[in-house]
Amino acid sequence: MLKFRSLGILLMLFWFASCTEEDLGVTFVTTEEVLFASGDQVRLLGRVISDQDIQVQDHGFYLAEDEAFSNPQIISLGEKSGPGRFIGEISGLRLGTNYFAKAFLNLGGEVEFGNVISLSTLEPAFKSFSPSFGAPGEELIIEGRNFGEGTRVFFGDQEAEVLENTLQSRLLVRVPPPADNPSVPIRVLFQDREVSSAEPFEYQRGGYEIVARYPGEVRMYDNVFFQNDPNNLYIGLGSERRQVLISGFQKFDVISNTWSAASFPGTNRSFAFFTDHYLGGGVSQLGSNPFVYDGSFWAMENGGFKRLPDLPFLSRNAIAFEINGDLYVLGRNAQIVDFFFKFDKTSNTWEILPPAPVSFSRSDAAFSYGDKGYLINGGDGTLWSFDPSNNEWSTISTYPGALGIGRGMARVMGEKAFIGLFERTDEIWELDLNSFTWRKKNPMPGLPQSVLVAHFVSGPYLYIMRVPDINVPGAFSMDFYRFDPEGI
């Protein structure tokens, strides 16, 4: 509308001037429109109109909060040759405030003004943020509008570093360390205004504390671990640096945080299969070719060991899990043929089951939940379920973390499984056993190039021990960590 009015005025003046005997010349300025307005910035369009080639000494805009322009801010654009449009921009304005603007020009003496227009700066708004879950130090994007210069961002009460502010509508920030709450709103502050996220940001969780060290200067590999009750945790057998077999176990008392020796009446061995109630197989000599297999089979009850009939198969590196007290063992026999056996605890008998769809071994990870068994293939991360009622296998999901070179952890706590710590990785993921969705936990301290020694559940905690990979030189203690899945 302003454009048409300006053009009409110009034509009338040109017509009037052409009708006079003397060429008086016509020059004036108009305030055309607001090109852009944000929370603290506006961009204005003006125009110098003239019927002659003029030299403007200064031009621009006046901006004020009152129509009388009693205390104006001046946008001076300097000299200008000839008529035409011009654009002026000003920052540092107040949020959500009404302003008045008018263009001006100075031809060398008197300042002339154009028409007055009104405008308003805008309020900030918070639209969304991504990702909704993460760890300190990671980058996060906030989408919104009218985030002016000097915008600050807080995760709860923790201030974040603003890395970029793109077009006042997109903030790139670095997630700050958490305080006490793992679930916090994201607050954006600009001038005296605050806008916040409708949904909280969730910090990646998982707290670690060293509670003990394994007795002696030992680096244990290919061992066995089990627990008969929540307060007594057993670690043993296997070998010291794959050079000498380890005899017996060390028992850790969760209440007193102390270790005590526990003898084992059977043969020392490495690479045995085991659960919390059974132990069997493996090799009884190191470095032998061919392997010297051990076929003995043991039950663990009340901190003691009971020998059961020998195994109907020989194996090294088999993997085992329990469902409703029955034992299931998968692996390869001495002839490198896959097998799948079930041990019925009631009849003390073994049953050969139909083969699994893929080969499983100690390099994979296994757990049971409800009436099914679950195995994570250490090669491709596929999560398989096994239903013993019909011997049916199904693929459920895929482990999203790093698989290293296999031999990972899988432990159930309530309705969650904690999976990870595959050899030479430090990742742990939480698997919801109802929705089968994954959530990453904080990485485990220590050398990522480590091998899992043991893991247990006691109360609301996981107890985890690892040792540096056999190829890592040096003396390292075997630290026993207590892991709080909800810790920050």
Coordinates of C-alpha atoms in Angstrom, one line a residue:
M1 CA 0.0 0.0 0.0
L2 CA 2.8 2.3 0.9
K3 CA 4.5 1.6 -2.4
F4 CA 1.4 2.6 -4.4
R5 CA 0.9 5.7 -2.4
S6 CA 4.6 6.7 -2.8
L7 CA 4.3 6.2 -6.6
G8 CA 1.1 8.2 -6.8
I9 CA 2.7 11.1 -4.9
L10 CA 5.7 11.0 -7.1
L11 CA 3.6 11.1 -10.3
M12 CA 1.5 14.0 -9.0
L13 CA 4.6 15.9 -8.1
F14 CA 6.2 15.3 -11.5
W15 CA 2.9 16.4 -13.1
F16 CA 2.8 19.5 -11.0
A17 CA 6.4 20.3 -11.7
S18 CA 5.9 19.9 -15.4
C19 CA 3.1 22.4 -15.3
T20 CA 5.2 25.1 -13.8
E21 CA 7.3 27.4 -15.8
E22 CA 10.3 26.9 -13.5
D23 CA 11.8 23.5 -12.7
L24 CA 11.7 23.5 -8.9
G25 CA 12.9 19.8 -8.4
V26 CA 11.2 17.2 -6.2
T27 CA 13.0 15.1 -3.6
F28 CA 11.6 13.4 -0.6
V29 CA 11.9 10.2 1.5
T30 CA 9.4 7.5 2.4
T31 CA 9.3 4.7 5.1
E32 CA 8.1 1.8 3.1
E33 CA 8.0 -1.4 5.2
V34 CA 9.4 -3.7 7.9
L35 CA 11.4 -6.4 6.1
F36 CA 12.3 -8.4 9.2
A37 CA 11.6 -8.3 12.9
S38 CA 12.8 -10.6 15.6
G39 CA 13.2 -10.4 19.4
D40 CA 16.0 -7.8 19.3
Q41 CA 16.5 -6.9 15.7
V42 CA 14.6 -5.2 12.9
R43 CA 15.3 -4.5 9.2
L44 CA 13.6 -1.6 7.6
L45 CA 13.1 -0.5 3.9
G46 CA 13.1 3.1 2.9
R47 CA 13.2 5.0 -0.4
V48 CA 14.5 8.3 -1.7
I49 CA 12.3 9.7 -4.4
S50 CA 13.6 12.4 -6.7
D51 CA 13.2 13.7 -10.3
Q52 CA 16.8 14.6 -10.4
D53 CA 20.3 13.2 -9.8
I54 CA 20.9 14.1 -6.2
Q55 CA 23.7 13.6 -3.7
V56 CA 22.4 12.7 -0.2
Q57 CA 24.9 13.5 2.6
D58 CA 23.2 11.1 5.1
H59 CA 20.1 8.9 5.2
G60 CA 18.6 6.1 7.3
F61 CA 16.0 5.7 10.0
Y62 CA 14.9 7.0 13.3
L63 CA 13.5 4.4 15.8
A64 CA 11.9 5.1 19.1
E65 CA 9.4 3.7 21.6
D66 CA 7.2 6.8 21.4
E67 CA 5.7 8.4 18.4
A68 CA 7.2 11.8 19.3
F69 CA 10.7 10.3 18.9
S70 CA 11.8 11.9 22.1
N71 CA 14.8 9.6 22.6
P72 CA 15.4 8.0 19.2
Q73 CA 17.9 5.5 18.1
I74 CA 19.4 6.6 14.7
I75 CA 20.4 4.2 12.0
S76 CA 22.8 6.3 9.9
L77 CA 23.6 4.8 6.5
G78 CA 25.8 7.7 5.3
E79 CA 26.0 9.2 1.8
K80 CA 23.9 8.1 -1.1
S81 CA 24.1 9.0 -4.8
G82 CA 20.8 9.3 -6.6
P83 CA 17.3 8.2 -5.7
G84 CA 16.4 4.6 -4.8
R85 CA 15.6 2.2 -2.0
F86 CA 17.8 1.6 1.1
I87 CA 17.8 -0.9 3.9
G88 CA 18.7 -0.3 7.5
E89 CA 19.2 -2.7 10.3
I90 CA 19.4 -2.3 14.1
S91 CA 20.0 -4.8 16.9
G92 CA 19.9 -4.7 20.6
L93 CA 16.2 -3.9 20.9
R94 CA 14.0 -4.9 23.7
L95 CA 11.9 -8.1 23.4
G96 CA 8.2 -7.8 22.8
T97 CA 8.2 -4.0 22.6
N98 CA 6.3 -1.5 20.3
Y99 CA 8.4 0.9 18.3
F100 CA 7.9 3.7 15.8
A101 CA 10.2 4.2 12.8
K102 CA 10.6 6.8 10.1
A103 CA 13.1 7.3 7.3
F104 CA 15.2 10.4 7.0
L105 CA 17.6 12.1 4.6
N106 CA 20.0 15.0 4.8
L107 CA 20.6 16.9 1.6
G108 CA 23.2 19.2 3.2
G109 CA 21.3 21.3 5.6
E110 CA 17.8 20.4 6.8
V111 CA 16.9 16.9 7.7
E112 CA 13.7 15.6 6.1
F113 CA 11.6 12.7 7.4
G114 CA 9.3 10.3 5.8
N115 CA 6.1 8.8 7.1
V116 CA 5.9 7.1 10.5
I117 CA 5.2 3.3 10.7
S118 CA 4.7 1.2 13.8
L119 CA 6.3 -2.2 14.5
S120 CA 6.9 -4.6 17.3
T121 CA 9.8 -6.8 18.3
L122 CA 8.8 -10.4 19.0
E123 CA 8.9 -12.8 21.9
P124 CA 11.2 -15.8 22.0
A125 CA 9.7 -19.3 21.6
F126 CA 11.0 -22.8 22.2
K127 CA 9.8 -25.4 19.7
S128 CA 11.9 -28.6 20.1
F129 CA 15.3 -30.1 20.9
S130 CA 17.2 -33.1 19.7
P131 CA 18.4 -35.5 20.9
S132 CA 16.2 -36.0 23.9
F133 CA 18.7 -38.2 25.6
G134 CA 22.5 -37.9 25.8
A135 CA 25.7 -37.6 27.8
P136 CA 27.7 -34.6 29.0
G137 CA 29.9 -33.1 26.3
E138 CA 27.6 -34.2 23.4
E139 CA 26.0 -31.6 21.1
L140 CA 22.3 -30.8 21.1
I141 CA 20.2 -28.6 18.8
I142 CA 17.4 -26.4 20.0
E143 CA 14.8 -25.2 17.5
G144 CA 12.8 -22.0 18.2
R145 CA 12.7 -18.4 17.2
N146 CA 13.9 -15.0 18.3
F147 CA 17.0 -16.2 20.1
G148 CA 19.0 -13.0 20.0
E149 CA 22.6 -12.3 20.6
G150 CA 23.5 -13.2 24.2
T151 CA 21.0 -16.0 24.5
R152 CA 21.9 -18.4 27.4
V153 CA 20.9 -22.0 27.8
F154 CA 20.5 -24.0 31.0
F155 CA 20.0 -27.7 31.6
G156 CA 18.1 -27.4 34.9
D157 CA 20.5 -25.1 36.7
Q158 CA 23.6 -26.1 34.8
E159 CA 24.6 -23.6 32.1
A160 CA 25.5 -25.0 28.7
E161 CA 27.9 -23.6 26.2
V162 CA 26.2 -22.1 23.1
L163 CA 28.3 -23.1 20.1
E164 CA 26.2 -21.5 17.3
N165 CA 23.2 -19.3 16.9
T166 CA 21.8 -19.7 13.4
L167 CA 19.3 -17.1 12.2
Q168 CA 18.1 -16.6 15.8
S169 CA 16.1 -19.9 15.4
R170 CA 18.6 -22.7 15.9
L171 CA 21.0 -23.1 18.8
L172 CA 23.8 -25.6 18.9
V173 CA 24.8 -26.2 22.5
R174 CA 27.1 -28.6 24.4
V175 CA 25.4 -30.6 27.1
P176 CA 26.8 -29.6 30.5
P177 CA 27.6 -32.0 33.3
P178 CA 24.5 -33.0 35.3
A179 CA 23.8 -31.8 38.9
D180 CA 21.7 -34.1 41.0
N181 CA 18.8 -34.8 38.7
P182 CA 19.1 -37.0 35.6
S183 CA 15.9 -35.5 34.1
V184 CA 15.9 -31.7 33.6
P185 CA 14.1 -29.1 31.6
I186 CA 16.1 -27.1 29.1
R187 CA 15.7 -23.4 29.7
V188 CA 16.5 -20.6 27.2
L189 CA 17.1 -17.1 28.6
F190 CA 17.2 -14.0 26.5
Q191 CA 17.1 -10.5 28.1
D192 CA 14.4 -10.8 30.8
R193 CA 12.5 -13.6 29.1
E194 CA 12.7 -17.4 29.7
V195 CA 11.2 -20.1 27.6
S196 CA 11.7 -23.9 28.3
S197 CA 11.1 -27.3 26.8
A198 CA 7.8 -29.0 27.3
E199 CA 9.6 -32.3 27.9
P200 CA 12.7 -32.9 30.0
F201 CA 16.1 -33.8 28.7
E202 CA 17.3 -37.2 30.0
Y203 CA 20.9 -37.6 30.9
Q204 CA 22.6 -40.8 30.0
R205 CA 23.0 -42.7 33.3
G206 CA 25.2 -45.2 35.0
G207 CA 27.5 -44.6 38.0
Y208 CA 30.6 -46.6 38.8
E209 CA 32.5 -47.1 42.1
I210 CA 35.4 -49.4 42.8
V211 CA 34.5 -51.5 45.9
A212 CA 37.4 -54.0 45.9
R213 CA 40.3 -55.5 44.1
Y214 CA 40.8 -59.2 43.4
P215 CA 43.3 -60.7 45.8
G216 CA 46.9 -60.9 44.6
E217 CA 48.6 -59.8 41.4
V218 CA 46.4 -61.8 39.0
R219 CA 45.4 -61.4 35.4
M220 CA 42.6 -63.9 35.0
Y221 CA 41.2 -65.2 31.6
D222 CA 38.7 -67.8 30.4
N223 CA 37.4 -68.2 33.9
V224 CA 34.1 -69.1 35.7
F225 CA 31.8 -67.0 37.9
F226 CA 28.5 -67.7 39.7
Q227 CA 26.4 -66.6 42.6
N228 CA 24.0 -68.8 44.7
D229 CA 22.6 -65.8 46.6
P230 CA 22.7 -62.0 46.3
N231 CA 25.5 -61.6 48.8
N232 CA 28.1 -64.2 47.8
L233 CA 29.9 -63.8 44.5
Y234 CA 32.3 -66.4 43.2
I235 CA 35.1 -65.9 40.7
G236 CA 37.7 -68.5 39.8
L237 CA 39.2 -71.3 37.7
G238 CA 40.4 -70.2 34.2
S239 CA 44.1 -69.3 34.0
E240 CA 46.7 -66.7 35.0
R241 CA 47.7 -64.9 31.8
R242 CA 46.8 -68.2 29.9
Q243 CA 50.0 -69.7 31.2
V244 CA 49.0 -71.4 34.5
L245 CA 45.6 -72.8 35.5
I246 CA 44.0 -71.3 38.5
S247 CA 42.7 -73.6 41.2
G248 CA 39.5 -72.9 43.1
F249 CA 37.6 -69.6 43.6
Q250 CA 37.6 -66.4 45.5
K251 CA 34.3 -65.5 47.2
F252 CA 33.3 -61.9 47.6
D253 CA 31.0 -61.0 50.5
V254 CA 28.9 -58.0 49.4
I255 CA 28.0 -57.1 53.0
S256 CA 31.5 -56.9 54.3
N257 CA 33.3 -56.2 51.0
T258 CA 35.8 -58.9 51.8
W259 CA 37.3 -61.9 49.9
S260 CA 37.8 -65.4 51.1
A261 CA 39.1 -68.5 49.3
A262 CA 36.7 -71.3 48.2
S263 CA 38.1 -74.6 47.1
F264 CA 36.8 -76.6 44.1
P265 CA 36.9 -80.4 44.3
G266 CA 37.0 -80.9 40.6
T267 CA 39.7 -80.5 37.9
N268 CA 41.2 -77.1 37.2
R269 CA 40.1 -75.9 33.8
S270 CA 39.7 -73.1 31.3
F271 CA 36.9 -72.4 28.8
A272 CA 34.2 -74.2 30.8
F273 CA 30.5 -73.4 30.4
F274 CA 28.7 -72.2 33.5
T275 CA 25.6 -70.6 34.9
D276 CA 24.8 -69.6 38.5
H277 CA 24.0 -73.3 39.3
Y278 CA 26.1 -75.5 36.9
L279 CA 29.6 -75.8 35.7
G280 CA 31.1 -78.3 33.2
G281 CA 33.3 -79.0 30.2
G282 CA 36.4 -77.0 29.2
V283 CA 40.0 -78.1 28.9
S284 CA 42.2 -79.3 31.7
Q285 CA 45.6 -78.5 30.1
L286 CA 46.9 -75.3 28.5
G287 CA 48.6 -75.2 25.1
S288 CA 47.7 -78.8 24.3
N289 CA 47.1 -79.8 20.7
P290 CA 44.8 -81.6 20.5
F291 CA 42.8 -80.3 23.4
V292 CA 42.6 -82.3 26.6
Y293 CA 38.9 -82.0 27.4
D294 CA 37.3 -82.4 30.8
G295 CA 33.9 -84.0 30.8
S296 CA 33.0 -83.6 34.4
F297 CA 29.8 -81.8 35.3
W298 CA 29.0 -80.0 38.6
A299 CA 26.1 -78.4 40.4
M300 CA 26.7 -75.4 42.7
E301 CA 24.3 -75.2 45.7
N302 CA 24.6 -73.2 49.0
G303 CA 28.2 -72.4 48.3
G304 CA 29.1 -76.1 47.8
F305 CA 29.8 -78.3 44.8
K306 CA 28.1 -81.5 43.9
R307 CA 29.3 -83.8 41.1
L308 CA 26.7 -84.9 38.6
P309 CA 27.0 -87.6 35.9
D310 CA 29.6 -86.8 33.3
L311 CA 28.6 -84.8 30.2
P312 CA 27.4 -86.7 27.1
F313 CA 29.5 -84.3 25.0
L314 CA 33.0 -82.7 25.1
S315 CA 33.3 -79.0 24.5
R316 CA 35.5 -76.0 24.8
N317 CA 33.9 -72.5 24.8
A318 CA 30.3 -73.6 25.0
I319 CA 27.7 -71.1 26.3
A320 CA 24.9 -71.9 28.8
F321 CA 21.7 -70.4 30.3
E322 CA 18.9 -71.6 32.5
I323 CA 15.1 -71.5 32.0
N324 CA 12.9 -72.5 35.0
G325 CA 15.8 -74.4 36.5
D326 CA 16.6 -76.4 33.4
L327 CA 20.1 -76.0 31.8
Y328 CA 20.6 -75.3 28.1
V329 CA 24.1 -75.6 26.6
L330 CA 25.1 -74.7 23.0
G331 CA 28.5 -75.0 21.4
R332 CA 30.7 -77.3 19.4
N333 CA 32.0 -80.8 20.3
A334 CA 35.4 -82.2 19.8
Q335 CA 34.5 -82.9 16.2
I336 CA 33.6 -79.2 15.6
V337 CA 30.0 -80.1 15.2
D338 CA 27.3 -77.8 16.6
F339 CA 25.2 -79.1 19.4
F340 CA 22.3 -78.0 21.6
F341 CA 21.6 -79.9 24.8
K342 CA 19.1 -79.6 27.6
F343 CA 19.7 -80.9 31.1
D344 CA 16.6 -81.7 33.1
K345 CA 17.3 -81.1 36.8
T346 CA 14.4 -83.3 37.9
S347 CA 15.5 -86.5 36.1
N348 CA 19.3 -85.6 35.9
T349 CA 19.1 -86.5 32.2
W350 CA 20.3 -84.8 29.0
E351 CA 18.2 -84.3 25.9
I352 CA 19.5 -83.4 22.4
L353 CA 17.5 -80.5 21.0
P354 CA 17.1 -79.4 17.3
P355 CA 20.1 -77.3 16.3
A356 CA 20.0 -73.5 16.7
P357 CA 19.7 -71.4 13.5
V358 CA 23.2 -70.1 13.9
S359 CA 26.3 -71.3 15.8
F360 CA 26.6 -70.0 19.4
S361 CA 29.5 -70.2 21.7
R362 CA 31.1 -68.4 24.7
S363 CA 32.0 -65.6 22.3
D364 CA 28.3 -64.6 22.5
A365 CA 26.2 -63.5 25.4
A366 CA 23.1 -65.2 26.9
F367 CA 20.4 -64.5 29.5
S368 CA 17.0 -65.8 30.4
Y369 CA 13.8 -63.9 31.2
G370 CA 10.4 -65.3 31.9
D371 CA 10.0 -68.6 30.1
K372 CA 12.5 -67.9 27.3
G373 CA 16.2 -67.8 26.7
Y374 CA 18.0 -65.0 24.8
L375 CA 21.3 -64.9 23.0
I376 CA 23.2 -62.0 21.5
N377 CA 25.3 -63.1 18.5
G378 CA 28.7 -61.6 19.0
G379 CA 29.3 -61.5 15.3
D380 CA 26.4 -59.3 14.1
G381 CA 24.6 -58.3 17.2
T382 CA 21.3 -60.1 16.4
L383 CA 19.2 -60.8 19.5
W384 CA 17.7 -64.2 19.3
S385 CA 15.0 -65.6 21.6
F386 CA 14.5 -69.3 22.3
D387 CA 11.1 -70.7 23.4
P388 CA 11.6 -74.1 25.0
S389 CA 7.9 -75.0 24.8
N390 CA 8.2 -75.5 21.0
N391 CA 12.0 -75.3 20.5
E392 CA 11.3 -72.2 18.4
W393 CA 13.9 -69.5 17.6
S394 CA 13.1 -65.9 16.7
T395 CA 15.0 -62.7 16.0
I396 CA 13.9 -59.9 18.3
S397 CA 16.2 -57.0 17.9
T398 CA 19.8 -56.0 17.2
Y399 CA 22.4 -54.9 19.8
P400 CA 23.2 -51.2 18.8
G401 CA 26.6 -51.0 20.5
A402 CA 30.1 -52.1 19.6
L403 CA 30.7 -55.8 19.5
G404 CA 34.5 -55.8 19.8
I405 CA 35.6 -59.4 19.5
G406 CA 32.7 -61.0 21.4
R407 CA 32.4 -62.4 24.9
G408 CA 30.0 -59.8 26.4
M409 CA 27.9 -59.3 29.4
A410 CA 24.1 -60.0 29.7
R411 CA 22.5 -59.6 33.1
V412 CA 18.8 -59.2 34.0
M413 CA 17.7 -56.8 36.7
G414 CA 13.9 -56.6 37.1
E415 CA 12.4 -55.9 33.6
K416 CA 15.7 -54.7 32.2
A417 CA 18.7 -56.5 30.7
F418 CA 22.1 -54.9 30.8
I419 CA 24.2 -55.9 27.8
G420 CA 27.6 -55.0 26.5
L421 CA 31.3 -54.9 27.6
F422 CA 32.2 -57.1 24.7
E423 CA 35.9 -57.6 24.5
R424 CA 37.8 -54.4 23.8
T425 CA 34.8 -52.2 24.2
D426 CA 33.5 -50.1 27.2
E427 CA 29.8 -49.8 26.2
I428 CA 26.8 -50.9 28.3
W429 CA 23.2 -50.8 26.9
E430 CA 20.0 -51.2 28.8
L431 CA 17.3 -53.3 27.1
D432 CA 13.7 -52.9 28.1
L433 CA 12.4 -56.5 28.2
N434 CA 8.8 -55.4 27.5
S435 CA 9.3 -53.0 24.6
F436 CA 12.7 -54.4 23.5
T437 CA 14.0 -50.8 23.1
W438 CA 17.6 -49.9 23.9
R439 CA 19.1 -47.1 25.9
K440 CA 22.8 -46.4 26.2
K441 CA 24.4 -46.2 29.7
N442 CA 27.6 -44.4 30.7
P443 CA 30.8 -46.2 29.5
M444 CA 32.7 -48.3 32.0
P445 CA 35.9 -46.7 33.4
G446 CA 39.3 -48.3 32.8
L447 CA 41.0 -49.5 29.7
P448 CA 38.5 -50.1 26.9
Q449 CA 40.8 -52.9 25.6
S450 CA 39.7 -55.2 28.4
V451 CA 38.1 -58.6 28.8
L452 CA 35.1 -59.4 31.0
V453 CA 36.0 -61.5 34.1
A454 CA 32.7 -61.5 36.0
H455 CA 29.3 -59.8 36.5
F456 CA 26.6 -60.2 39.2
V457 CA 23.4 -58.7 40.5
S458 CA 23.1 -57.7 44.1
G459 CA 20.3 -55.4 45.2
P460 CA 19.9 -52.4 42.8
Y461 CA 23.5 -52.8 41.6
L462 CA 25.6 -54.7 39.1
Y463 CA 29.0 -55.9 40.2
I464 CA 31.5 -56.0 37.3
M465 CA 35.1 -57.1 36.9
R466 CA 37.3 -56.8 33.9
V467 CA 41.0 -57.2 33.1
P468 CA 43.1 -55.7 30.3
D469 CA 43.4 -57.8 27.1
I470 CA 46.1 -60.4 27.1
N471 CA 48.1 -58.3 24.6
V472 CA 48.2 -55.2 26.8
P473 CA 51.6 -55.2 28.7
G474 CA 52.0 -54.2 32.2
A475 CA 50.8 -54.9 35.7
F476 CA 47.1 -54.1 36.3
S477 CA 44.9 -54.8 39.3
M478 CA 41.6 -56.5 38.7
D479 CA 39.2 -53.8 40.1
F480 CA 35.7 -54.8 41.2
Y481 CA 33.2 -52.2 40.3
R482 CA 29.7 -51.5 41.6
F483 CA 27.5 -50.2 38.8
D484 CA 24.4 -48.2 39.6
P485 CA 22.3 -48.2 36.4
E486 CA 20.4 -45.0 37.5
G487 CA 23.5 -43.2 38.8
I488 CA 24.8 -40.0 37.2

